[in-house]
Coordinates of C-alpha atoms in Angstrom, one line a residue:
M61 CA 118.1 147.8 314.0
S62 CA 116.2 151.0 313.8
G63 CA 112.7 152.2 313.6
P64 CA 110.9 152.8 310.4
P65 CA 111.5 156.0 308.5
A66 CA 109.0 158.9 308.7
G67 CA 105.8 158.3 306.7
F68 CA 105.8 154.5 307.0
R69 CA 103.5 152.4 309.3
L70 CA 104.9 149.0 310.3
R71 CA 103.2 148.4 313.6
G72 CA 99.8 147.7 312.1
G73 CA 101.0 145.1 309.7
S74 CA 103.8 142.6 308.9
A75 CA 104.4 143.4 305.3
P76 CA 107.8 144.8 304.3
V77 CA 107.8 148.4 302.8
F78 CA 109.9 149.0 299.7
T79 CA 110.8 152.6 298.8
S80 CA 111.8 153.6 295.2
V81 CA 115.5 154.2 294.7
I82 CA 114.8 156.8 292.1
S83 CA 113.8 159.9 293.9
Q84 CA 116.9 160.0 296.3
P85 CA 120.4 158.6 296.1
M86 CA 119.7 156.0 298.8
R87 CA 116.3 154.9 300.2
P88 CA 115.5 152.0 302.4
V89 CA 113.7 148.7 302.2
T90 CA 112.2 148.3 305.7
A91 CA 110.5 145.2 307.2
P92 CA 109.1 144.7 310.8
I93 CA 110.4 142.3 313.4
V94 CA 107.5 140.2 314.7
D95 CA 107.0 136.9 316.4
H96 CA 105.3 134.6 313.9
R97 CA 104.6 132.0 316.5
L98 CA 101.8 134.2 317.8
D99 CA 98.5 135.0 316.2
A100 CA 98.5 138.0 313.9
G101 CA 96.5 140.1 316.4
R102 CA 98.8 139.3 319.3
R103 CA 102.2 139.9 317.6
P104 CA 104.0 142.8 319.5
F105 CA 106.1 145.3 317.5
R106 CA 109.7 144.8 318.4
G107 CA 111.4 146.9 315.8
A108 CA 112.3 146.9 312.1
V109 CA 115.2 146.0 309.8
T110 CA 116.2 148.5 307.1
T111 CA 118.4 147.8 304.1
R112 CA 119.5 150.6 301.7
V113 CA 120.2 150.0 298.0
S114 CA 121.4 152.9 295.9
A115 CA 120.4 153.6 292.3
R116 CA 124.1 153.7 291.4
Q117 CA 124.6 150.2 292.9
M118 CA 121.8 148.8 290.9
E119 CA 123.0 150.5 287.7
Q120 CA 126.5 149.1 288.3
L121 CA 125.0 145.6 288.7
V122 CA 123.0 145.8 285.5
T123 CA 125.9 147.3 283.6
E124 CA 128.4 144.7 284.8
A125 CA 126.0 141.8 284.1
I126 CA 125.5 143.1 280.5
R127 CA 129.3 143.5 280.1
L128 CA 130.0 140.0 281.3
F129 CA 127.3 138.7 279.0
Q130 CA 128.8 140.4 275.9
Q131 CA 132.3 139.1 276.8
Q132 CA 131.2 135.5 277.2
T133 CA 129.3 135.4 273.9
S134 CA 129.9 136.9 270.4
F135 CA 126.2 136.4 269.5
F136 CA 125.2 140.0 270.5
H137 CA 127.7 142.7 269.4
T138 CA 125.8 145.7 270.8
V139 CA 123.2 145.6 273.6
E140 CA 121.4 148.7 274.7
Y141 CA 119.4 148.7 277.9
K142 CA 117.1 151.1 279.8
V143 CA 115.1 150.9 283.1
L144 CA 112.1 153.3 283.3
R145 CA 110.1 154.6 286.2
E146 CA 106.3 154.4 286.1
D147 CA 106.1 157.9 284.6
G148 CA 108.4 156.9 281.7
G149 CA 111.6 158.6 282.9
V150 CA 114.9 156.7 282.3
F151 CA 116.9 156.2 285.5
I152 CA 119.3 153.4 284.3
D153 CA 120.7 153.9 280.8
S154 CA 123.5 152.3 278.7
D155 CA 123.9 155.6 277.0
P156 CA 125.8 157.9 279.4
V157 CA 125.2 161.0 277.2
R158 CA 121.4 160.9 277.4
K159 CA 121.2 159.4 280.8
G160 CA 118.4 161.0 282.9
R161 CA 117.3 163.2 280.0
L162 CA 114.7 161.0 278.3
N163 CA 111.1 160.2 279.0
L164 CA 110.1 157.5 276.6
T165 CA 106.4 157.6 277.4
Q166 CA 106.2 160.8 275.5
G167 CA 108.0 159.2 272.5
N168 CA 105.0 156.9 271.7
L169 CA 107.4 153.9 271.4
P170 CA 105.5 150.6 270.8
S171 CA 107.7 148.8 273.3
V172 CA 106.9 151.3 276.1
Q173 CA 103.2 151.2 275.3
R174 CA 103.1 147.4 275.2
A175 CA 105.1 147.1 278.4
A176 CA 102.3 148.8 280.2
S177 CA 100.1 145.7 279.8
G178 CA 102.5 143.8 282.1
E179 CA 103.1 141.0 279.6
P180 CA 106.7 140.6 278.4
G181 CA 107.6 140.4 274.8
F182 CA 109.5 142.0 272.0
V183 CA 108.6 144.3 269.1
E184 CA 110.3 145.6 266.0
E185 CA 110.6 149.4 265.9
R186 CA 112.9 152.2 264.8
H187 CA 115.6 153.4 267.2
F188 CA 114.5 156.8 268.6
V189 CA 118.1 158.2 268.2
R190 CA 119.9 156.3 265.4
H191 CA 116.7 155.7 263.4
V192 CA 117.7 152.1 262.4
P193 CA 115.5 149.0 262.7
V194 CA 115.9 147.4 266.1
L195 CA 114.3 144.6 268.1
T196 CA 113.2 145.8 271.5
G197 CA 112.4 143.4 274.3
Y198 CA 110.2 144.8 277.1
A199 CA 109.0 143.6 280.5
R200 CA 107.7 145.0 283.8
T201 CA 109.0 144.0 287.2
L202 CA 106.7 141.8 289.2
G203 CA 108.4 142.2 292.6
A204 CA 108.3 139.7 295.4
E205 CA 105.2 138.3 297.1
G206 CA 103.9 140.6 299.8
V207 CA 106.2 143.5 298.9
A208 CA 104.8 146.8 297.7
S209 CA 107.4 147.4 294.9
P210 CA 107.4 149.9 292.1
K211 CA 106.5 148.9 288.5
W212 CA 109.7 149.4 286.6
T213 CA 109.9 148.9 282.8
V214 CA 113.0 147.1 281.4
L215 CA 113.9 147.7 277.8
L216 CA 116.6 145.7 276.0
R217 CA 117.6 146.6 272.4
V218 CA 119.7 144.9 269.7
D219 CA 119.9 145.8 266.0
R220 CA 117.5 143.7 263.9
A221 CA 120.5 142.3 261.9
E222 CA 121.7 140.5 265.1
V223 CA 120.3 137.3 266.5
V224 CA 116.9 137.7 268.0
E225 CA 116.2 134.4 269.7
P226 CA 118.5 134.9 272.8
V227 CA 117.0 138.3 273.4
H228 CA 113.5 136.8 273.3
R229 CA 114.4 134.1 275.8
F230 CA 116.1 136.6 278.1
L231 CA 113.0 138.9 278.2
W232 CA 110.7 136.0 279.0
T233 CA 112.9 135.1 281.9
V234 CA 113.2 138.8 283.1
G235 CA 109.4 139.2 282.8
A236 CA 108.8 136.1 284.9
A237 CA 111.2 136.8 287.7
G238 CA 111.7 140.6 287.8
V239 CA 114.8 142.8 287.9
L240 CA 115.4 142.0 291.6
I241 CA 117.1 138.7 290.6
V242 CA 119.2 140.0 287.7
G243 CA 122.3 138.0 288.6
P244 CA 120.6 134.5 288.2
L245 CA 118.8 135.7 285.1
I246 CA 122.1 136.7 283.4
G247 CA 123.5 133.2 284.2
L248 CA 120.5 131.6 282.6
L249 CA 120.8 133.9 279.6
V250 CA 124.5 133.0 279.1
S251 CA 123.7 129.3 279.2
A252 CA 120.8 129.6 276.8
T253 CA 122.9 131.8 274.4
R254 CA 125.7 129.2 274.4
R255 CA 123.2 126.5 273.5
V256 CA 121.7 128.6 270.7
Q257 CA 125.3 129.3 269.4
R258 CA 126.0 125.5 269.3
E259 CA 122.7 124.8 267.6
W260 CA 123.3 127.6 265.1
K261 CA 126.8 126.4 264.4
E262 CA 125.6 122.8 263.8
T263 CA 122.9 124.1 261.5
Q264 CA 125.4 126.2 259.6
D265 CA 127.8 123.2 259.3
E266 CA 125.0 121.1 257.9
R267 CA 124.1 123.7 255.4
M268 CA 127.7 124.2 254.4
H269 CA 128.1 120.4 254.0
A270 CA 124.9 120.2 251.8
R271 CA 126.1 123.2 249.7
A272 CA 129.6 121.5 249.3
N273 CA 128.0 118.3 248.2
E274 CA 125.8 120.2 245.7
R275 CA 128.8 122.1 244.4
R276 CA 130.8 118.8 244.0
L277 CA 127.9 117.2 242.2
R278 CA 127.5 120.2 239.9
T279 CA 131.2 120.2 239.2
I280 CA 131.1 116.5 238.3
L281 CA 128.2 117.0 235.9
E282 CA 129.9 120.0 234.3
V283 CA 133.2 118.3 233.6
E284 CA 131.8 114.8 232.9
P285 CA 132.7 114.1 229.2
E286 CA 129.8 111.7 228.8
G287 CA 126.2 113.0 228.5
V288 CA 124.1 112.8 231.6
L289 CA 120.3 113.0 231.7
V290 CA 118.1 112.8 234.9
T291 CA 114.3 112.3 234.5
D292 CA 111.5 111.9 236.9
H293 CA 109.1 108.9 237.0
G294 CA 106.8 111.0 234.7
R295 CA 109.6 110.9 232.0
C296 CA 110.2 114.7 232.3
V297 CA 113.8 115.9 232.1
L298 CA 115.0 117.2 235.5
Q299 CA 118.7 117.8 234.6
I300 CA 121.1 117.7 231.6
N301 CA 124.8 118.3 231.6
P302 CA 126.8 120.3 229.1
A303 CA 128.1 117.1 227.3
A304 CA 124.5 116.0 226.7
E305 CA 123.5 119.5 225.5
K306 CA 126.3 119.4 222.9
L307 CA 125.4 115.8 221.9
F308 CA 121.8 116.6 221.2
G309 CA 122.1 120.3 220.2
Y310 CA 119.7 121.6 222.8
T311 CA 120.3 124.0 225.7
A312 CA 119.2 123.0 229.2
S313 CA 116.3 125.5 229.3
E314 CA 114.9 124.0 226.1
V315 CA 114.9 120.5 227.5
I316 CA 114.3 120.7 231.3
G317 CA 110.6 120.2 232.1
R318 CA 109.9 118.5 228.7
K319 CA 109.5 114.8 228.1
V320 CA 112.6 112.9 227.2
N321 CA 110.8 111.6 224.1
L322 CA 112.0 114.8 222.5
L323 CA 115.4 113.3 222.2
M324 CA 114.1 110.1 220.4
P325 CA 113.2 109.4 216.8
E326 CA 110.1 107.6 215.8
P327 CA 108.8 105.0 216.5
Y328 CA 110.8 104.9 219.8
A329 CA 109.4 108.3 221.0
S330 CA 105.9 107.0 220.8
E331 CA 106.7 103.6 222.4
H332 CA 108.8 105.0 225.3
D333 CA 105.9 105.9 227.6
G334 CA 104.5 102.4 227.3
Y335 CA 107.9 100.9 228.1
V336 CA 108.3 103.0 231.3
A337 CA 104.7 102.4 232.4
A338 CA 105.2 98.6 231.9
Y339 CA 108.4 98.7 234.0
L340 CA 106.7 100.7 236.8
R341 CA 103.8 98.3 236.8
T342 CA 105.7 94.9 236.5
G343 CA 109.3 95.8 237.7
Q344 CA 110.7 93.9 234.7
A345 CA 113.6 95.9 233.3
K346 CA 114.7 95.8 229.7
I347 CA 117.3 98.6 229.9
I348 CA 117.4 99.9 233.5
G349 CA 120.5 98.6 235.1
I350 CA 121.4 96.7 232.0
G351 CA 122.3 99.2 229.3
R352 CA 121.9 98.9 225.5
E353 CA 122.4 100.5 222.2
V354 CA 119.6 102.9 221.2
V355 CA 119.1 105.7 218.7
G356 CA 119.0 109.4 219.6
R357 CA 117.6 112.4 217.7
R358 CA 119.4 115.7 217.5
R359 CA 117.7 119.1 217.4
D360 CA 118.3 119.3 213.6
G361 CA 116.4 116.0 213.2
S362 CA 119.4 113.8 212.5
V363 CA 119.6 110.5 214.2
F364 CA 122.7 108.7 215.6
P365 CA 123.5 105.5 217.6
L366 CA 124.3 105.9 221.3
D367 CA 125.1 103.6 224.2
L368 CA 122.7 104.2 227.1
T369 CA 123.1 103.1 230.7
V370 CA 120.1 103.9 232.9
S371 CA 120.1 103.7 236.7
E372 CA 117.1 104.1 239.0
M373 CA 117.1 106.1 242.2
R374 CA 114.3 105.7 244.7
L375 CA 113.8 108.8 246.9
E376 CA 111.1 110.1 249.2
S377 CA 109.7 112.2 246.3
G378 CA 109.4 109.1 244.1
R379 CA 111.5 107.4 241.5
C380 CA 113.8 109.1 239.1
F381 CA 116.2 107.8 236.5
S382 CA 119.7 108.9 235.5
G383 CA 121.0 108.0 232.0
I384 CA 124.7 108.0 231.0
I385 CA 124.9 108.6 227.2
R386 CA 127.8 108.1 224.8
D387 CA 127.7 108.7 221.0
I388 CA 128.9 105.4 219.5
T389 CA 128.7 106.5 215.8
A390 CA 132.5 106.1 215.4
R391 CA 132.4 102.7 217.2
K392 CA 129.6 101.4 215.0
Q393 CA 131.3 102.5 211.9
M394 CA 134.5 100.9 213.1
V395 CA 132.8 97.6 213.8
E396 CA 131.3 97.5 210.3
R397 CA 134.7 98.1 208.8
L398 CA 136.4 95.6 211.1
R399 CA 134.1 92.9 209.7
E400 CA 135.3 93.7 206.2
S401 CA 139.0 93.3 206.7
G402 CA 141.1 91.7 209.4
T403 CA 144.1 94.0 208.7
F404 CA 142.0 97.1 208.6
F405 CA 140.3 96.0 211.8
K406 CA 143.6 95.7 213.6
L407 CA 144.8 99.0 212.2
L408 CA 141.8 100.9 213.4
S409 CA 141.5 99.1 216.8
E410 CA 144.9 100.2 217.8
Q411 CA 143.7 103.9 217.6
L412 CA 140.5 103.4 219.5
P413 CA 140.0 104.7 223.1
V414 CA 138.5 101.3 224.1
G415 CA 140.0 97.9 224.5
V416 CA 139.3 95.7 221.5
F417 CA 139.8 91.9 221.6
E418 CA 138.8 88.8 219.7
I419 CA 138.1 85.4 221.3
G420 CA 137.2 81.9 219.9
E421 CA 134.4 79.6 220.9
D422 CA 136.4 78.3 223.8
G423 CA 136.7 81.8 225.2
K424 CA 140.5 82.1 224.6
C425 CA 141.9 85.4 223.4
L426 CA 143.0 85.5 219.8
Y427 CA 143.7 89.3 219.6
K428 CA 143.8 92.4 221.8
N429 CA 144.8 96.0 221.1
K430 CA 147.0 98.5 223.0
M431 CA 144.1 100.0 224.9
W432 CA 143.2 96.5 226.2
D433 CA 146.7 96.3 227.7
T434 CA 146.3 99.8 229.3
I435 CA 142.9 98.9 230.9
M436 CA 144.2 95.5 232.1
G437 CA 147.4 97.1 233.5
Q438 CA 149.6 94.9 231.3
S439 CA 152.9 95.9 229.8
N440 CA 152.8 96.8 226.1
D441 CA 155.8 96.3 223.9
E442 CA 154.6 97.9 220.6
V443 CA 155.7 96.4 217.3
F444 CA 155.3 98.8 214.4
G445 CA 152.5 100.6 216.2
F446 CA 150.6 97.5 217.1
A447 CA 150.3 95.9 220.6
S448 CA 152.7 93.0 221.4
A449 CA 151.7 89.6 220.2
A450 CA 151.8 88.2 223.7
L451 CA 148.3 87.0 224.5
P452 CA 146.8 86.3 228.0
S453 CA 146.3 82.7 229.0
G454 CA 143.1 81.1 230.0
T455 CA 139.6 82.4 229.0
W456 CA 138.3 85.9 229.0
I457 CA 136.3 85.2 232.1
D458 CA 139.6 84.9 234.0
W459 CA 140.1 88.7 233.5
V460 CA 137.4 89.6 235.9
H461 CA 136.8 89.5 239.6
P462 CA 136.1 85.9 241.0
D463 CA 132.8 87.1 242.5
D464 CA 131.5 88.0 239.0
H465 CA 132.5 84.7 237.4
P466 CA 129.1 82.9 238.0
A467 CA 127.0 85.7 236.4
L468 CA 129.4 86.1 233.4
T469 CA 129.6 82.4 232.8
Q470 CA 125.8 82.2 232.6
S471 CA 125.6 85.1 230.2
W472 CA 128.4 83.6 228.1
V473 CA 126.5 80.3 227.8
A474 CA 123.3 82.1 226.8
A475 CA 125.2 84.2 224.2
Q476 CA 126.7 81.1 222.6
T477 CA 123.4 79.2 222.6
G478 CA 121.4 82.1 221.0
F479 CA 124.3 83.4 218.9
S480 CA 123.5 86.8 220.4
R481 CA 125.4 89.8 221.7
L482 CA 126.7 89.8 225.3
Q483 CA 126.9 92.9 227.4
A484 CA 127.9 93.1 231.0
E485 CA 129.4 95.4 233.7
C486 CA 131.8 93.7 236.1
R487 CA 135.0 94.3 238.1
L488 CA 138.5 93.4 236.9
A489 CA 140.5 90.8 238.8
P490 CA 142.0 92.3 242.1
N491 CA 145.2 94.2 241.7
D492 CA 145.9 95.3 245.3
G493 CA 144.0 98.6 244.7
P494 CA 140.4 99.8 244.6
D495 CA 138.0 97.8 242.4
R496 CA 138.0 98.9 238.7
W497 CA 134.8 98.5 236.8
V498 CA 134.6 97.7 233.1
Q499 CA 131.9 97.2 230.5
I500 CA 132.4 94.1 228.3
Q501 CA 130.5 93.6 225.0
L502 CA 130.8 90.6 222.7
W503 CA 129.4 90.3 219.1
P504 CA 129.3 86.9 217.4
M505 CA 130.8 86.5 214.0
A506 CA 130.9 83.5 211.6
D507 CA 133.0 83.0 208.5
D508 CA 135.1 80.3 206.9
R509 CA 137.3 80.2 210.0
G510 CA 134.4 79.3 212.2
V511 CA 132.6 81.1 215.0
R512 CA 134.4 83.9 216.8
Y513 CA 133.5 86.8 219.0
L514 CA 134.6 90.4 218.7
G515 CA 134.7 92.2 222.0
T516 CA 135.2 95.7 223.5
L517 CA 136.5 96.5 227.0
E518 CA 135.8 99.9 228.4
D519 CA 136.8 101.3 231.8
I520 CA 133.6 102.7 233.4
T521 CA 135.0 103.2 237.0
N522 CA 134.5 107.0 236.8
R523 CA 131.0 106.6 235.4
R524 CA 129.9 104.3 238.1
E525 CA 131.3 106.6 240.8
M526 CA 129.5 109.5 239.3
T527 CA 126.2 107.6 239.3
D528 CA 126.7 106.6 242.9
R529 CA 127.5 110.3 243.8
L530 CA 124.3 111.4 242.1
R531 CA 122.3 108.9 244.1
M532 CA 124.1 109.7 247.4
S533 CA 123.9 113.5 246.9
E534 CA 120.1 113.3 246.4
A535 CA 119.6 111.1 249.4
F536 CA 122.0 113.2 251.6
F537 CA 120.1 116.3 250.7
R538 CA 116.8 114.7 251.8
L539 CA 118.5 113.5 255.1
L540 CA 119.9 116.9 256.0
S541 CA 116.8 118.8 255.0
D542 CA 114.7 116.9 257.6
H543 CA 116.9 118.4 260.3
L544 CA 116.6 122.0 259.2
P545 CA 114.5 124.5 261.3
I546 CA 112.8 125.8 258.1
G547 CA 110.4 124.2 255.7
V548 CA 112.1 122.8 252.6
F549 CA 110.1 121.7 249.6
E550 CA 110.6 120.8 245.9
I551 CA 108.0 121.4 243.1
N552 CA 108.1 120.4 239.5
H553 CA 107.7 122.7 236.5
R554 CA 103.9 122.3 236.8
G555 CA 103.8 123.5 240.4
A556 CA 103.1 120.1 242.0
C557 CA 104.9 119.4 245.2
V558 CA 107.2 116.3 244.9
Y559 CA 109.0 116.6 248.3
G560 CA 108.6 118.4 251.6
N561 CA 110.8 118.0 254.7
R562 CA 109.7 117.5 258.3
M563 CA 109.3 121.2 259.1
W564 CA 107.4 121.7 255.9
R565 CA 104.9 118.9 256.8
S566 CA 104.4 120.5 260.2
L567 CA 103.4 123.8 258.6
F568 CA 100.5 122.0 256.9
N569 CA 99.8 119.5 259.7
L570 CA 100.8 116.6 257.5
T571 CA 101.9 113.4 259.2
E572 CA 104.7 111.0 258.2
A573 CA 102.1 108.6 256.9
S574 CA 100.6 111.2 254.5
G575 CA 103.9 111.3 252.6
S576 CA 105.9 114.3 251.3
G577 CA 103.5 115.5 248.7
Y578 CA 100.7 118.0 248.9
P579 CA 97.6 117.8 246.6
G580 CA 97.1 120.3 243.8
S581 CA 99.3 123.3 242.8
W582 CA 101.6 124.9 245.4
L583 CA 99.8 128.2 244.8
Q584 CA 96.9 126.7 246.9
W585 CA 99.1 126.8 250.0
F586 CA 98.7 130.6 250.3
H587 CA 96.0 133.0 251.4
P588 CA 93.6 133.9 248.5
D589 CA 94.5 137.6 248.9
D590 CA 98.2 136.8 248.5
R591 CA 97.9 134.1 245.8
E592 CA 97.9 136.5 242.8
K593 CA 101.2 138.0 244.1
V594 CA 102.8 134.6 244.4
E595 CA 101.5 133.5 241.0
E596 CA 103.0 136.5 239.4
E597 CA 106.4 135.7 240.9
W598 CA 106.0 132.0 239.8
E599 CA 105.3 133.0 236.2
R600 CA 108.3 135.4 236.2
T601 CA 110.7 132.7 237.4
R602 CA 109.4 130.2 234.8
T603 CA 110.2 132.8 232.1
T604 CA 113.4 134.3 233.4
F605 CA 114.7 131.4 235.6
A606 CA 115.2 134.0 238.4
R607 CA 114.7 133.4 242.1
V608 CA 111.3 133.9 243.8
A609 CA 111.4 135.8 247.1
V610 CA 108.0 136.8 248.5
E611 CA 106.3 137.3 251.9
C612 CA 102.8 136.0 252.2
R613 CA 100.2 134.3 254.4
L614 CA 99.3 130.6 254.5
A615 CA 95.8 129.6 253.4
E616 CA 94.9 128.1 256.7
G617 CA 94.0 130.2 259.7
G618 CA 91.6 132.8 258.1
E619 CA 92.3 136.2 259.7
D620 CA 94.8 134.6 262.0
A621 CA 96.8 133.2 259.1
R622 CA 100.5 132.8 259.6
W623 CA 103.0 134.8 257.6
V624 CA 105.9 133.0 255.8
N625 CA 108.9 134.1 253.8
V626 CA 109.0 132.0 250.6
L627 CA 112.2 131.5 248.7
L628 CA 112.2 129.4 245.5
W629 CA 115.2 128.6 243.3
P630 CA 114.8 127.1 239.8
M631 CA 117.0 124.1 239.0

């Protein structure tokens, strides 16, 4: 124990005295020894306790804490720190070259000016030496209760390109507790940074997974030999693959956003809207999930028969429909010729890429071609270029999976009763492997030999898998987007919002019950002063199909409107 240093009065009060460590290498922190069991006026002065802390020791503490922090996390690559006296002089500096030479109050730095208010925070500014954009966190020490401590300013800098969030949390902690408890603060910062790293990695993994699914879907559509069209519930084309472009003679940019009626001849083009409206109203499908032969119209005006299979997808943004299209001109011509000559029929059928067969009224097979053998996984001993004469036993319904027998039997009875065509999608009988899907079509024929049925058998396993992937990819995108920390939305070619994720809804104070849509054009989301700029970018991307990237304010909030960064990709 020792008495208080010169210039300090302890006998008149019980508060500790704290002397700045800046002016001398070592200065004391001195507190009196009193008996708190007595009243304040009766407490005798019995001496004082003095503790000395050097500026070098505090600098080593700060430097070691920052070094440990940088070793334990790769989130921050370079961290600069400075501790300033009240007059702006730097007495702890991560830059040894300029240590003790700077007075940042004279540099008019925004961070130093804002720190004077006593509220912690961070600000974007230019580095006073390297002249690069940096994020500078600032805080002032609060000291401990009852201690007359100096007001030091703490500055912490990272390049703007590095992660900002851990710095922000660190500065709020420093501003609340003060530099006197740097050790515990660093521990909290390390824990928070690790948590941010984990969340960042999980978000990045989710984004990478979503991008991978999108790439896989795009690859499937690009290489799919059959035409694929995706339309919304308003009958506008959302997507078309290269096979469909080639089939109809249009490019994607000429079709996307326009009504699918463009690809139909009259009178079907005029009747199509009524068919879809009736389905949406009644739910009674005439083609969706069933498939049928229709007629398509090419860009040059020519028409051709096609086989169309339509699937419906129900998403948060509403219904959309995917169509698988195949030109069946050759098949139609083949069928007509087959009806003219049995021999010519067999000759052609052996060259077709689909299974062809013939059955009697009892359902027993009378003929099948080589492709039928291939699809059914049967051995094929060719005789003069024809399939072997060995025919399967039983009826044609025995070829398919037992679970599909009841529905096929019912359709078979209806086709026989009405002398009509039968078309069905079903699975083949189990073969110790994954289920294989086929499309079976039967056409009734009658001649002097009686009633027979000409059938085709086509393997559609890949087509069904692609349709499922289309549906799963869209649903997976919606699921992932609801967990992203940014607003994600989708608009159609007219600018109407058709989907918005959870973060997007929170920006506009929309609830789950209000749905994903937003009334009116998306341009109404933004501040009137910024709307013209956004509209110019919107018109440019509709013309050039280029990405939109613009910073603007939201319409809500008036003068306090929030700023957002809007990125828009055309699809």
